[in-house]
Amino acid sequence: VPELKDRTYEVIPLGGGSFKQGMQLVARLDGETVQILDGTLLVGVLSDAPAALITILRGPGQQVAAVTIQCVHPISGGADVTIQ
């Protein structure tokens, strides 16, 4: 999806988990919120999730998307991710 390619999106951490650059995680939709999971553990939510991603996750047969941590913010504990 061109709108998602080569952009990063901010993840707000939940539950005290920590992110590491290069981590592979999963995004899934819960209502209007895009959750970020490490396996089955909820570790964060996307801040200001792009409409294109929400549309894709609502589509038939597409329940999740792969995300990769590109940059970790040491003070907030948040991270920037790319979406595959």
PDB file of C-alpha atoms in Angstrom:
ATOM      1  CA  VAL A   1       0.000   0.000   0.000  1.00  0.00           C
ATOM      2  CA  PRO A   2       1.724   3.214  -1.165  1.00  0.00           C
ATOM      3  CA  GLU A   3       0.361   5.339   1.719  1.00  0.00           C
ATOM      4  CA  LEU A   4       2.117   3.114   4.274  1.00  0.00           C
ATOM      5  CA  LYS A   5       5.405   2.530   2.478  1.00  0.00           C
ATOM      6  CA  ASP A   6       8.544   4.332   3.674  1.00  0.00           C
ATOM      7  CA  ARG A   7       6.783   6.055   6.591  1.00  0.00           C
ATOM      8  CA  THR A   8       7.083   5.526  10.301  1.00  0.00           C
ATOM      9  CA  TYR A   9       4.311   5.602  12.876  1.00  0.00           C
ATOM     10  CA  GLU A  10       4.528   6.164  16.619  1.00  0.00           C
ATOM     11  CA  VAL A  11       3.728   3.350  19.037  1.00  0.00           C
ATOM     12  CA  ILE A  12       2.706   4.245  22.587  1.00  0.00           C
ATOM     13  CA  PRO A  13       3.899   1.523  24.981  1.00  0.00           C
ATOM     14  CA  LEU A  14       1.499  -0.283  27.328  1.00  0.00           C
ATOM     15  CA  GLY A  15       2.132  -2.534  30.283  1.00  0.00           C
ATOM     16  CA  GLY A  16       5.751  -1.654  30.921  1.00  0.00           C
ATOM     17  CA  GLY A  17       7.137  -3.651  27.989  1.00  0.00           C
ATOM     18  CA  SER A  18      10.228  -2.420  26.238  1.00  0.00           C
ATOM     19  CA  PHE A  19      10.969  -2.141  22.543  1.00  0.00           C
ATOM     20  CA  LYS A  20      14.214  -2.894  20.746  1.00  0.00           C
ATOM     21  CA  GLN A  21      15.224  -1.669  17.318  1.00  0.00           C
ATOM     22  CA  GLY A  22      14.525  -4.335  14.696  1.00  0.00           C
ATOM     23  CA  MET A  23      11.828  -6.131  16.722  1.00  0.00           C
ATOM     24  CA  GLN A  24       9.131  -7.738  14.600  1.00  0.00           C
ATOM     25  CA  LEU A  25       5.648  -7.250  16.010  1.00  0.00           C
ATOM     26  CA  VAL A  26       2.046  -7.583  14.850  1.00  0.00           C
ATOM     27  CA  ALA A  27      -0.662  -4.931  14.462  1.00  0.00           C
ATOM     28  CA  ARG A  28      -4.356  -5.772  14.811  1.00  0.00           C
ATOM     29  CA  LEU A  29      -7.503  -3.711  14.928  1.00  0.00           C
ATOM     30  CA  ASP A  30      -9.670  -3.492  18.046  1.00  0.00           C
ATOM     31  CA  GLY A  31     -12.565  -1.166  17.241  1.00  0.00           C
ATOM     32  CA  GLU A  32     -10.832   2.007  16.038  1.00  0.00           C
ATOM     33  CA  THR A  33      -7.577   1.278  17.897  1.00  0.00           C
ATOM     34  CA  VAL A  34      -4.599  -0.412  16.240  1.00  0.00           C
ATOM     35  CA  GLN A  35      -3.014  -2.619  18.875  1.00  0.00           C
ATOM     36  CA  ILE A  36       0.616  -3.743  18.727  1.00  0.00           C
ATOM     37  CA  LEU A  37       1.327  -7.278  19.918  1.00  0.00           C
ATOM     38  CA  ASP A  38       4.443  -9.261  20.722  1.00  0.00           C
ATOM     39  CA  GLY A  39       3.084 -12.753  20.158  1.00  0.00           C
ATOM     40  CA  THR A  40      -0.155 -12.654  22.149  1.00  0.00           C
ATOM     41  CA  LEU A  41       1.000  -9.925  24.568  1.00  0.00           C
ATOM     42  CA  LEU A  42      -0.418  -6.426  24.025  1.00  0.00           C
ATOM     43  CA  VAL A  43       2.617  -4.101  24.179  1.00  0.00           C
ATOM     44  CA  GLY A  44       1.350  -0.852  22.654  1.00  0.00           C
ATOM     45  CA  VAL A  45      -1.041   1.054  20.440  1.00  0.00           C
ATOM     46  CA  LEU A  46      -0.436   3.099  17.330  1.00  0.00           C
ATOM     47  CA  SER A  47      -0.788   6.797  17.898  1.00  0.00           C
ATOM     48  CA  ASP A  48      -2.847   8.359  15.105  1.00  0.00           C
ATOM     49  CA  ALA A  49      -3.145   5.173  13.040  1.00  0.00           C
ATOM     50  CA  PRO A  50      -3.363   5.829   9.292  1.00  0.00           C
ATOM     51  CA  ALA A  51      -6.788   5.346   7.716  1.00  0.00           C
ATOM     52  CA  ALA A  52      -5.240   3.105   5.033  1.00  0.00           C
ATOM     53  CA  LEU A  53      -4.061   0.637   7.695  1.00  0.00           C
ATOM     54  CA  ILE A  54      -7.456   0.558   9.400  1.00  0.00           C
ATOM     55  CA  THR A  55      -9.118  -0.113   6.034  1.00  0.00           C
ATOM     56  CA  ILE A  56      -6.682  -2.961   5.306  1.00  0.00           C
ATOM     57  CA  LEU A  57      -7.146  -4.553   8.734  1.00  0.00           C
ATOM     58  CA  ARG A  58     -10.929  -4.453   8.274  1.00  0.00           C
ATOM     59  CA  GLY A  59     -10.685  -6.132   4.871  1.00  0.00           C
ATOM     60  CA  PRO A  60     -11.613  -9.733   4.184  1.00  0.00           C
ATOM     61  CA  GLY A  61      -8.941 -12.206   5.241  1.00  0.00           C
ATOM     62  CA  GLN A  62      -6.610  -9.491   6.564  1.00  0.00           C
ATOM     63  CA  GLN A  63      -6.711  -9.500  10.355  1.00  0.00           C
ATOM     64  CA  VAL A  64      -3.117  -8.469  11.130  1.00  0.00           C
ATOM     65  CA  ALA A  65      -0.153  -6.605   9.681  1.00  0.00           C
ATOM     66  CA  ALA A  66       3.553  -7.012  10.412  1.00  0.00           C
ATOM     67  CA  VAL A  67       5.385  -4.051  11.948  1.00  0.00           C
ATOM     68  CA  THR A  68       9.090  -3.478  12.600  1.00  0.00           C
ATOM     69  CA  ILE A  69      10.576  -1.215  15.263  1.00  0.00           C
ATOM     70  CA  GLN A  70      12.817   1.327  13.543  1.00  0.00           C
ATOM     71  CA  CYS A  71      13.661   3.681  16.413  1.00  0.00           C
ATOM     72  CA  VAL A  72      13.136   3.566  20.178  1.00  0.00           C
ATOM     73  CA  HIS A  73      12.575   6.765  22.171  1.00  0.00           C
ATOM     74  CA  PRO A  74      14.479   6.255  25.440  1.00  0.00           C
ATOM     75  CA  ILE A  75      12.640   8.848  27.532  1.00  0.00           C
ATOM     76  CA  SER A  76       9.043   7.915  26.645  1.00  0.00           C
ATOM     77  CA  GLY A  77       9.731   4.243  25.935  1.00  0.00           C
ATOM     78  CA  GLY A  78       7.730   4.603  22.735  1.00  0.00           C
ATOM     79  CA  ALA A  79       8.943   3.636  19.305  1.00  0.00           C
ATOM     80  CA  ASP A  80       8.604   4.408  15.619  1.00  0.00           C
ATOM     81  CA  VAL A  81       7.549   1.503  13.413  1.00  0.00           C
ATOM     82  CA  THR A  82       7.197   0.719   9.764  1.00  0.00           C
ATOM     83  CA  ILE A  83       4.279  -1.351   8.508  1.00  0.00           C
ATOM     84  CA  GLN A  84       4.743  -4.186   6.009  1.00  0.00           C
TER      85      GLN A  84
END
